[in-house]
Tab-separated table of C-alpha atoms in Angstrom:
chain	number	residue	atom	x	y	z
A	1	MET	CA	0.154	0.630	-0.235
A	2	THR	CA	1.739	3.709	-1.144
A	3	VAL	CA	-0.180	6.621	1.278
A	4	GLU	CA	-0.986	7.862	-2.479
A	5	ASP	CA	-3.540	4.733	-2.871
A	6	TYR	CA	-4.470	5.123	0.630
A	7	LEU	CA	-5.487	8.572	-0.119
A	8	ALA	CA	-7.098	8.026	-3.265
A	9	ASP	CA	-9.719	5.722	-1.887
A	10	PRO	CA	-12.783	7.506	-0.626
A	11	ALA	CA	-13.456	4.882	2.110
A	12	SER	CA	-9.992	6.240	3.957
A	13	ARG	CA	-10.264	8.229	7.058
A	14	PHE	CA	-7.244	7.899	9.203
A	15	ALA	CA	-3.694	7.320	9.219
A	16	THR	CA	-1.063	7.308	11.771
A	17	VAL	CA	1.510	9.329	11.606
A	18	ALA	CA	4.921	8.064	14.071
A	19	MET	CA	7.580	9.315	14.800
A	20	THR	CA	11.327	7.762	16.914
A	21	ASP	CA	11.739	9.213	20.875
A	22	THR	CA	15.217	8.721	22.710
A	23	ASN	CA	14.130	5.289	23.552
A	24	GLY	CA	13.394	3.801	20.466
A	25	LEU	CA	9.088	4.233	21.562
A	26	LEU	CA	7.150	5.213	18.214
A	27	ARG	CA	5.288	8.526	19.101
A	28	GLY	CA	2.629	10.078	17.093
A	29	GLN	CA	-0.765	11.190	16.382
A	30	MET	CA	-3.598	9.923	14.036
A	31	VAL	CA	-4.604	12.163	11.404
A	32	SER	CA	-7.407	12.169	9.330
A	33	ALA	CA	-6.962	11.649	5.165
A	34	GLY	CA	-7.938	14.991	4.802
A	35	SER	CA	-5.063	16.597	6.812
A	36	LEU	CA	-1.980	14.557	5.872
A	37	ARG	CA	-2.688	14.873	2.139
A	38	GLY	CA	-0.751	18.523	3.472
A	39	ILE	CA	1.007	16.788	6.397
A	40	MET	CA	2.882	15.454	2.992
A	41	LYS	CA	3.464	18.300	1.402
A	42	ASN	CA	4.618	20.408	4.269
A	43	GLY	CA	5.160	18.153	7.573
A	44	MET	CA	3.381	18.159	11.022
A	45	GLY	CA	4.886	19.559	13.741
A	46	MET	CA	5.464	17.903	17.083
A	47	SER	CA	8.045	18.849	19.968
A	48	PRO	CA	11.381	18.235	20.092
A	49	ALA	CA	10.463	17.531	24.316
A	50	GLN	CA	9.625	14.596	23.118
A	51	LEU	CA	13.274	13.408	22.988
A	52	ALA	CA	13.201	14.444	26.551
A	53	LEU	CA	10.424	11.690	27.486
A	54	ASP	CA	11.630	8.694	29.355
A	55	PRO	CA	9.562	5.438	28.779
A	56	THR	CA	7.129	6.753	31.839
A	57	ASP	CA	7.115	9.942	30.098
A	58	ALA	CA	9.559	10.976	33.348
A	59	MET	CA	10.715	14.525	32.031
A	60	LEU	CA	14.690	14.317	31.560
A	61	THR	CA	16.323	17.527	29.873
A	62	ILE	CA	18.147	18.548	26.890
A	63	PRO	CA	19.720	21.929	27.121
A	64	GLY	CA	17.829	24.287	24.993
A	65	VAL	CA	14.783	22.303	24.759
A	66	ASN	CA	13.261	22.080	28.270
A	67	ASP	CA	15.287	23.721	30.508
A	68	ASP	CA	15.037	26.965	31.352
A	69	ARG	CA	15.750	27.841	27.229
A	70	GLY	CA	13.254	25.867	26.551
A	71	ASP	CA	10.064	26.777	24.591
A	72	PHE	CA	8.073	23.550	24.165
A	73	HIS	CA	8.010	24.795	21.238
A	74	ASP	CA	7.078	22.390	17.389
A	75	ASP	CA	9.393	21.203	14.724
A	76	PRO	CA	8.460	19.715	11.808
A	77	LEU	CA	8.494	15.712	11.174
A	78	GLN	CA	8.950	14.783	7.712
A	79	VAL	CA	7.298	11.909	6.429
A	80	ASP	CA	8.546	9.126	4.908
A	81	PRO	CA	6.255	7.877	2.171
A	82	ALA	CA	8.669	5.091	1.704
A	83	SER	CA	8.231	4.001	4.871
A	84	ALA	CA	4.249	3.242	4.999
A	85	ARG	CA	2.862	0.022	5.757
A	86	ARG	CA	-1.089	-1.473	7.259
A	87	LEU	CA	-1.365	-1.180	11.423
A	88	PRO	CA	-2.236	-5.132	11.441
A	89	TRP	CA	-5.126	-4.541	13.687
A	90	SER	CA	-6.934	-1.674	12.586
A	91	LYS	CA	-9.947	-1.551	9.571
A	92	PRO	CA	-9.256	-0.489	6.478
A	93	GLY	CA	-9.796	2.881	5.542
A	94	HIS	CA	-8.115	3.643	9.806
A	95	ASP	CA	-4.700	0.974	9.405
A	96	LEU	CA	-1.920	3.367	7.638
A	97	LEU	CA	1.212	3.206	9.210
A	98	VAL	CA	3.504	5.501	8.210
A	99	LEU	CA	7.497	6.566	10.111
A	100	SER	CA	8.752	10.286	9.967
A	101	ASN	CA	11.674	12.232	11.453
A	102	TYR	CA	12.042	14.985	12.360
A	103	THR	CA	13.971	18.288	10.496
A	104	GLY	CA	15.727	21.090	10.262
A	105	ALA	CA	17.215	22.117	13.827
A	106	SER	CA	15.536	19.230	15.844
A	107	ALA	CA	17.449	16.348	13.140
A	108	LYS	CA	19.979	17.184	15.195
A	109	ILE	CA	18.803	15.301	18.084
A	110	CYS	CA	16.730	12.396	16.392
A	111	PRO	CA	17.450	9.143	15.526
A	112	ARG	CA	16.020	8.898	12.398
A	113	ALA	CA	17.470	11.714	10.847
A	114	ILE	CA	21.429	10.614	12.979
A	115	LEU	CA	21.401	7.019	11.145
A	116	LYS	CA	20.324	9.234	8.117
A	117	ALA	CA	22.888	10.982	7.726
A	118	VAL	CA	26.013	8.445	9.264
A	119	LEU	CA	24.720	6.872	6.704
A	120	ALA	CA	24.645	9.544	4.276
A	121	ARG	CA	28.848	10.174	5.128
A	122	ALA	CA	29.943	6.621	4.524
A	123	ALA	CA	28.335	7.089	0.993
A	124	GLU	CA	30.353	9.582	0.216
A	125	ALA	CA	33.111	7.449	0.860
A	126	GLY	CA	31.630	5.070	-1.542
A	127	LEU	CA	30.521	2.839	1.364
A	128	VAL	CA	27.230	0.996	1.209
A	129	PRO	CA	25.946	-1.111	4.704
A	130	LYS	CA	23.927	-3.781	5.020
A	131	TYR	CA	22.670	-5.053	8.167
A	132	GLY	CA	20.318	-6.618	9.725
A	133	MET	CA	19.312	-7.267	13.629
A	134	GLU	CA	18.566	-10.086	16.182
A	135	LEU	CA	15.893	-9.294	18.979
A	136	GLU	CA	15.907	-10.576	22.510
A	137	TYR	CA	12.978	-10.308	24.653
A	138	THR	CA	11.028	-12.284	27.589
A	139	LEU	CA	6.807	-13.038	27.060
A	140	PHE	CA	5.490	-13.626	30.300
A	141	ASP	CA	2.146	-15.239	31.534
A	142	GLU	CA	1.579	-12.012	33.345
A	143	THR	CA	-0.464	-8.990	32.919
A	144	PRO	CA	1.029	-5.509	33.594
A	145	GLU	CA	-1.158	-4.871	36.685
A	146	SER	CA	-0.059	-8.472	38.461
A	147	ALA	CA	3.144	-7.511	37.476
A	148	ARG	CA	2.722	-4.468	39.589
A	149	ALA	CA	0.679	-6.599	41.834
A	150	LYS	CA	3.831	-8.878	42.982
A	151	GLY	CA	6.199	-6.008	42.451
A	152	TYR	CA	7.458	-7.374	40.006
A	153	ARG	CA	9.415	-10.440	41.988
A	154	ASN	CA	8.492	-14.123	41.234
A	155	LEU	CA	6.415	-13.235	38.049
A	156	ARG	CA	5.144	-16.506	36.323
A	157	THR	CA	7.229	-16.586	32.264
A	158	ALA	CA	6.290	-18.331	29.345
A	159	THR	CA	8.207	-21.133	30.135
A	160	ALA	CA	8.763	-22.473	33.296
A	161	HIS	CA	12.723	-23.244	32.498
A	162	ALA	CA	16.146	-22.334	30.068
A	163	SER	CA	14.766	-23.293	26.794
A	164	HIS	CA	16.676	-23.129	24.518
A	165	ASP	CA	15.692	-23.896	20.726
A	166	LEU	CA	14.063	-26.374	22.249
A	167	ILE	CA	11.420	-27.230	19.128
A	168	LEU	CA	8.874	-28.508	22.607
A	169	TYR	CA	8.221	-25.393	23.981
A	170	GLN	CA	8.204	-23.951	20.267
A	171	VAL	CA	4.969	-25.548	19.769
A	172	VAL	CA	3.261	-25.184	23.082
A	173	GLN	CA	4.329	-21.228	22.279
A	174	THR	CA	2.503	-21.592	18.285
A	175	GLU	CA	0.300	-19.235	19.016
A	176	TRP	CA	2.296	-16.869	19.995
A	177	TYR	CA	4.509	-17.248	16.861
A	178	GLU	CA	1.780	-17.409	14.311
A	179	ALA	CA	0.213	-14.400	15.711
A	180	VAL	CA	4.025	-12.744	15.549
A	181	ALA	CA	4.381	-13.803	12.189
A	182	ALA	CA	1.070	-12.484	11.167
A	183	MET	CA	1.641	-9.565	12.748
A	184	CYS	CA	5.199	-8.800	10.345
A	185	GLU	CA	3.218	-9.090	7.369
A	186	PRO	CA	1.600	-5.689	7.423
A	187	LEU	CA	3.891	-4.223	8.876
A	188	ARG	CA	6.312	-5.325	6.486
A	189	ILE	CA	8.943	-6.735	8.352
A	190	ASP	CA	11.310	-9.036	6.660
A	191	LEU	CA	10.993	-11.770	9.352
A	192	ALA	CA	13.958	-14.137	8.875
A	193	LYS	CA	13.600	-16.350	11.982
A	194	MET	CA	12.613	-17.022	15.898
A	195	HIS	CA	13.159	-19.295	19.017
A	196	GLU	CA	13.411	-19.796	22.023
A	197	GLU	CA	16.247	-18.492	23.846
A	198	ILE	CA	18.836	-19.341	27.475
A	199	GLY	CA	15.882	-18.264	29.782
A	200	ALA	CA	12.362	-18.887	31.024
A	201	GLY	CA	10.222	-17.127	28.509
A	202	PHE	CA	13.110	-15.920	26.459
A	203	MET	CA	12.870	-16.230	23.616
A	204	GLU	CA	14.340	-14.208	19.838
A	205	ALA	CA	13.437	-12.362	16.517
A	206	CYS	CA	15.567	-11.793	13.991
A	207	ILE	CA	15.245	-9.790	11.046
A	208	GLY	CA	16.238	-9.373	7.360
A	209	ALA	CA	20.063	-7.618	6.254
A	210	GLY	CA	18.598	-4.002	4.653
A	211	GLU	CA	20.126	-1.277	3.817
A	212	GLY	CA	19.124	2.395	4.357
A	213	THR	CA	16.822	3.017	6.868
A	214	GLU	CA	14.674	0.192	6.702
A	215	PRO	CA	16.139	-2.612	9.213
A	216	ALA	CA	16.637	-0.431	12.000
A	217	ASP	CA	12.356	1.098	11.025
A	218	GLN	CA	11.673	-2.899	10.733
A	219	LEU	CA	13.665	-3.567	14.501
A	220	VAL	CA	11.817	0.255	14.979
A	221	LEU	CA	8.135	-1.522	14.422
A	222	LEU	CA	9.299	-5.079	15.765
A	223	LYS	CA	9.707	-3.822	19.207
A	224	ASN	CA	6.610	-1.050	19.613
A	225	PHE	CA	4.072	-3.908	18.409
A	226	ILE	CA	5.238	-7.100	19.924
A	227	ARG	CA	5.148	-5.182	23.265
A	228	ALA	CA	0.902	-4.028	21.447
A	229	LEU	CA	0.742	-7.875	20.974
A	230	ALA	CA	1.314	-8.934	24.319
A	231	LEU	CA	-0.714	-6.408	26.047
A	232	ARG	CA	-3.601	-8.164	23.381
A	233	GLN	CA	-2.660	-10.943	24.861
A	234	GLY	CA	-3.371	-9.962	28.651
A	235	ARG	CA	0.339	-10.648	28.463
A	236	SER	CA	3.754	-8.593	29.456
A	237	VAL	CA	7.449	-8.330	27.013
A	238	THR	CA	10.402	-7.186	28.378
A	239	PHE	CA	13.487	-5.735	27.070
A	240	MET	CA	15.671	-5.462	29.971
A	241	PRO	CA	18.673	-6.731	29.365
A	242	ARG	CA	18.418	-7.778	33.406
A	243	TRP	CA	14.556	-8.109	34.869
A	244	SER	CA	16.224	-9.936	37.571
A	245	GLU	CA	19.559	-11.488	39.158
A	246	LYS	CA	18.208	-15.159	37.674
A	247	ALA	CA	17.842	-13.945	34.039
A	248	ASP	CA	20.190	-14.245	31.151
A	249	SER	CA	21.292	-10.694	29.621
A	250	GLN	CA	19.238	-9.451	27.030
A	251	SER	CA	20.516	-7.700	23.940
A	252	ILE	CA	20.098	-6.514	20.438
A	253	HIS	CA	22.979	-7.958	18.185
A	254	LEU	CA	23.476	-6.015	14.629
A	255	HIS	CA	24.784	-7.546	11.684
A	256	VAL	CA	26.865	-5.643	9.170
A	257	SER	CA	28.789	-5.739	5.550
A	258	LEU	CA	29.972	-3.134	3.761
A	259	LYS	CA	29.042	-3.038	-0.378
A	260	ASP	CA	30.631	-0.840	-2.963
A	261	LYS	CA	28.526	1.367	-4.698
A	262	ALA	CA	28.367	-1.114	-7.664
A	263	GLY	CA	27.205	-4.162	-5.035
A	264	LYS	CA	30.626	-5.228	-5.131
A	265	PRO	CA	30.997	-7.193	-1.627
A	266	LEU	CA	34.258	-5.592	0.854
A	267	PHE	CA	34.537	-7.630	3.545
A	268	TRP	CA	35.625	-10.977	1.886
A	269	ASP	CA	39.334	-12.074	0.246
A	270	GLU	CA	38.855	-15.342	-1.200
A	271	LYS	CA	42.951	-15.546	-0.783
A	272	GLU	CA	43.093	-14.149	3.280
A	273	LYS	CA	42.033	-16.191	6.881
A	274	ASN	CA	38.978	-16.990	6.982
A	275	GLY	CA	38.108	-14.729	4.298
A	276	VAL	CA	38.212	-11.429	5.655
A	277	SER	CA	39.886	-8.301	3.439
A	278	ARG	CA	41.991	-5.909	4.477
A	279	THR	CA	38.463	-3.509	3.940
A	280	PHE	CA	37.114	-5.707	6.566
A	281	ARG	CA	40.140	-5.768	9.015
A	282	HIS	CA	39.844	-2.228	9.137
A	283	PHE	CA	36.141	-1.925	9.781
A	284	LEU	CA	36.941	-4.304	13.024
A	285	GLY	CA	39.638	-1.857	14.097
A	286	GLY	CA	37.640	0.792	13.468
A	287	LEU	CA	34.815	-1.058	16.003
A	288	GLN	CA	37.425	-0.931	18.315
A	289	ALA	CA	38.676	2.191	18.503
A	290	TYR	CA	35.746	3.901	18.825
A	291	VAL	CA	32.681	2.257	20.326
A	292	GLY	CA	34.499	2.066	24.061
A	293	ASP	CA	33.324	5.496	23.788
A	294	LEU	CA	29.948	4.989	22.491
A	295	THR	CA	28.442	3.037	24.781
A	296	LEU	CA	25.799	4.419	26.230
A	297	VAL	CA	24.573	4.240	23.022
A	298	PHE	CA	24.497	0.462	23.156
A	299	GLN	CA	23.366	0.762	27.454
A	300	PRO	CA	21.055	3.855	27.348
A	301	THR	CA	19.890	3.007	31.069
A	302	VAL	CA	20.421	2.537	34.841
A	303	ASN	CA	19.534	-1.533	34.338
A	304	SER	CA	21.559	-1.764	31.053
A	305	PHE	CA	25.097	-2.698	32.828
A	306	ARG	CA	23.487	-5.187	35.328
A	307	ARG	CA	23.976	-7.418	31.868
A	308	PHE	CA	27.965	-7.413	32.646
A	309	ALA	CA	27.138	-9.017	35.328
A	310	PRO	CA	29.981	-11.913	36.267
A	311	GLY	CA	28.469	-15.036	35.044
A	312	THR	CA	25.656	-13.767	32.242
A	313	PHE	CA	26.297	-14.236	28.253
A	314	ALA	CA	27.696	-10.705	27.363
A	315	PRO	CA	30.773	-9.421	25.509
A	316	PRO	CA	33.783	-9.264	27.932
A	317	GLY	CA	35.600	-6.805	26.051
A	318	LEU	CA	35.882	-5.244	22.491
A	319	THR	CA	37.442	-8.609	21.655
A	320	TRP	CA	36.148	-10.483	17.804
A	321	GLY	CA	36.768	-13.676	16.881
A	322	PHE	CA	35.950	-15.221	13.655
A	323	GLU	CA	32.787	-17.437	14.563
A	324	ASN	CA	33.240	-16.407	18.476
A	325	ARG	CA	30.746	-15.760	20.711
A	326	THR	CA	32.605	-15.466	23.410
A	327	THR	CA	34.124	-12.017	21.674
A	328	CYS	CA	32.155	-8.925	21.063
A	329	PHE	CA	32.751	-8.911	17.492
A	330	ARG	CA	31.974	-11.998	15.955
A	331	LEU	CA	32.467	-12.366	12.549
A	332	VAL	CA	29.754	-14.486	10.600
A	333	GLY	CA	30.013	-16.178	7.304
A	334	HIS	CA	31.857	-18.226	4.753
A	335	ASP	CA	31.254	-17.014	1.710
A	336	ALA	CA	31.178	-12.938	-0.212
A	337	GLY	CA	27.736	-13.713	0.085
A	338	SER	CA	27.613	-13.852	4.298
A	339	LEU	CA	30.906	-12.575	5.844
A	340	ARG	CA	29.774	-10.399	7.958
A	341	VAL	CA	30.376	-8.630	12.018
A	342	GLU	CA	28.271	-9.143	14.615
A	343	ASN	CA	28.163	-6.281	17.465
A	344	ARG	CA	26.792	-8.215	20.449
A	345	LEU	CA	27.128	-5.543	22.644
A	346	PRO	CA	23.322	-3.809	22.009
A	347	GLY	CA	21.721	-4.493	25.288
A	348	ALA	CA	17.793	-4.689	23.703
A	349	ASP	CA	16.733	-1.425	25.536
A	350	CYS	CA	19.053	0.840	22.682
A	351	ASN	CA	17.206	2.382	20.161
A	352	PRO	CA	17.774	0.975	16.826
A	353	TYR	CA	18.542	3.556	14.993
A	354	LEU	CA	21.425	4.847	17.161
A	355	SER	CA	22.581	1.069	17.673
A	356	ALA	CA	23.090	1.023	13.508
A	357	ALA	CA	24.629	4.215	13.496
A	358	ALA	CA	27.087	3.847	16.342
A	359	THR	CA	28.150	0.880	15.061
A	360	ILE	CA	28.477	1.786	11.293
A	361	ALA	CA	30.405	5.546	12.003
A	362	ALA	CA	33.272	3.438	13.214
A	363	GLY	CA	33.747	0.449	11.415
A	364	VAL	CA	33.238	3.119	8.207
A	365	ALA	CA	35.727	5.266	10.220
A	366	GLY	CA	38.162	2.452	10.803
A	367	VAL	CA	37.846	2.035	6.912
A	368	ILE	CA	38.940	5.593	5.985
A	369	GLY	CA	41.528	6.211	9.083
A	370	GLU	CA	42.772	2.322	7.943
A	371	ILE	CA	42.974	1.408	11.584
A	372	GLU	CA	43.974	-2.241	12.397
A	373	PRO	CA	42.485	-4.014	14.789
A	374	ASP	CA	44.233	-5.729	17.293
A	375	PRO	CA	44.629	-10.034	17.075
A	376	GLU	CA	42.104	-12.170	16.658
A	377	THR	CA	40.572	-13.520	20.207
A	378	ILE	CA	40.804	-17.422	19.874
A	379	GLY	CA	39.456	-19.750	22.282
A	380	SER	CA	37.309	-17.970	25.446
A	381	GLY	CA	37.614	-14.452	25.187
A	382	TYR	CA	36.119	-15.073	28.880
A	383	ALA	CA	39.193	-16.583	29.877
A	384	GLN	CA	41.683	-14.140	28.373
A	385	GLU	CA	42.137	-10.087	29.066
A	386	PRO	CA	40.468	-8.201	26.659
A	387	GLY	CA	42.628	-5.344	25.439
A	388	ARG	CA	40.537	-2.573	24.938
A	389	ASP	CA	36.907	-1.807	27.135
A	390	PHE	CA	34.247	-0.665	27.046
A	391	ALA	CA	32.556	1.617	29.958
A	392	ARG	CA	30.545	-0.724	33.402
A	393	SER	CA	29.373	1.966	34.468
A	394	MET	CA	26.584	4.786	33.237
A	395	PRO	CA	29.031	7.692	34.699
A	396	GLU	CA	31.718	6.657	33.010
A	397	ALA	CA	29.360	5.906	30.151
A	398	ILE	CA	28.773	9.251	30.136
A	399	GLU	CA	31.943	10.680	30.802
A	400	ARG	CA	33.785	8.563	27.801
A	401	LEU	CA	30.520	10.296	25.140
A	402	ARG	CA	30.397	13.987	26.487
A	403	GLY	CA	34.795	13.637	25.920
A	404	SER	CA	34.666	12.002	22.429
A	405	ALA	CA	35.980	14.045	19.823
A	406	PHE	CA	34.165	11.052	17.414
A	407	ALA	CA	31.636	11.290	18.862
A	408	ARG	CA	30.995	14.777	17.920
A	409	ASP	CA	32.215	13.850	14.469
A	410	TRP	CA	29.864	11.242	13.823
A	411	LEU	CA	26.933	11.780	15.619
A	412	GLY	CA	27.226	15.432	16.402
A	413	GLU	CA	27.920	18.092	19.699
A	414	CYS	CA	23.972	18.397	19.126
A	415	PHE	CA	23.565	14.817	19.910
A	416	VAL	CA	26.351	14.176	21.662
A	417	GLU	CA	24.891	17.026	24.594
A	418	ALA	CA	20.665	16.670	24.743
A	419	PHE	CA	21.612	12.413	24.741
A	420	THR	CA	24.200	12.762	28.129
A	421	SER	CA	22.268	15.043	29.552
A	422	THR	CA	19.407	13.225	29.402
A	423	ARG	CA	21.019	9.880	30.787
A	424	GLN	CA	22.861	12.230	33.097
A	425	CYS	CA	18.825	12.709	34.747
A	426	GLN	CA	18.370	9.710	34.914
A	427	HIS	CA	20.864	8.571	36.511
A	428	ASP	CA	20.417	11.163	39.413
A	429	GLU	CA	17.269	9.843	39.637
A	430	PHE	CA	18.009	6.095	40.084
A	431	ARG	CA	20.992	7.291	42.887
A	432	ARG	CA	18.342	9.263	45.218
A	433	LYS	CA	16.367	6.052	45.315
A	434	VAL	CA	16.876	3.344	48.423
A	435	PRO	CA	16.119	-0.838	46.535
A	436	ASP	CA	14.568	-3.255	48.369
A	437	VAL	CA	17.768	-5.440	48.711
A	438	GLU	CA	19.967	-3.170	50.341
A	439	LEU	CA	17.093	-1.955	53.080
A	440	GLU	CA	16.929	-6.162	52.840
A	441	ARG	CA	20.949	-6.465	53.632
A	442	PHE	CA	21.602	-3.905	55.318
A	443	PHE	CA	18.513	-2.612	57.587
A	444	ASP	CA	19.114	-4.628	60.939
A	445	LEU	CA	22.755	-4.926	61.021
A	446	GLY	CA	24.245	-2.270	58.851
């Protein structure tokens, strides 16, 4: 369905115009078909203060947007007609969904606009990234109300036990998997794979690789609508990297390769070990050189850093290895069409646009700068000391992003200032909290 076809249909009544906030949540408005005609030409106003909201709409601070200098004005959203798709449960005439991003000054802090800018800069260097994403989540047989009533403890997960790739549980939950697949069709999500993961109720859904903003668009849609599907069924999902101390870490793994403008794969050289070309080595070198300073993009919440508690299956450092899941950057594939790198650092709570932008920027900068990577990790990365590391706490991640000349160059001064400011607000808010576990541990005898 195109926007033109929808508007030409006299039965069309409303459409939804959506943008993606800093947290990866879709925000937008239902507009009449008549209003959409004007919006397609002139854009739609929305306050960039939307980008200062936490998931529960707690207002964090972005300098110049919602601080003492902010006036909560609207800036224009530009609708992308190529993004048009149908809402899965809406009636015909009410089911058009189109994605958008800020233009003008607010584009500098808009996740989708930032990814577009990074892709354009890669194109200027003659490089075309191809990427896909894997989404991990946990499904609960709990409503949001029942989970809240239990204090988010002793929740009933969709499966009672860890069930990595167990067909038994996939068959038992066939209605869920079929519902996800059916939901993805009108949303034009290229759902490539689904399976059980390494914890109770823990699942993974993967989208196929593509170019431009499309893979990130699809992952944003998948995250938002999987949650909507669960709510419609009287269930819940979480993308928290660690929702309990017994749960393993939840991630969004990002697979990336490069082509030139003629479509030739640039990561493959049959004469080299495992086919890893010189360009691929330099891409890895860029990841190792710059991703550590971008940790906050991949770990954007106070919960993110609990993913790296001892004993979890999370990256041990900024290491790389061929078909090695104990490294941060896992090389995957065995021919020119499949060889790629998997960035295993992003948490499931990250923004897909920003995660893709940061990964592609770091790798492309490595190619441009011809940066050589550290030696390959052979064997378990957990048994070896990593040469380079990412930030291990939110304050360190904030400081590293603020001080990163690379981030200011590739992601922009305004984004760095805005994003670190909102994350500092979040961290300050949680520093004031007294967790139950501290009361249990120290109240009587502390």
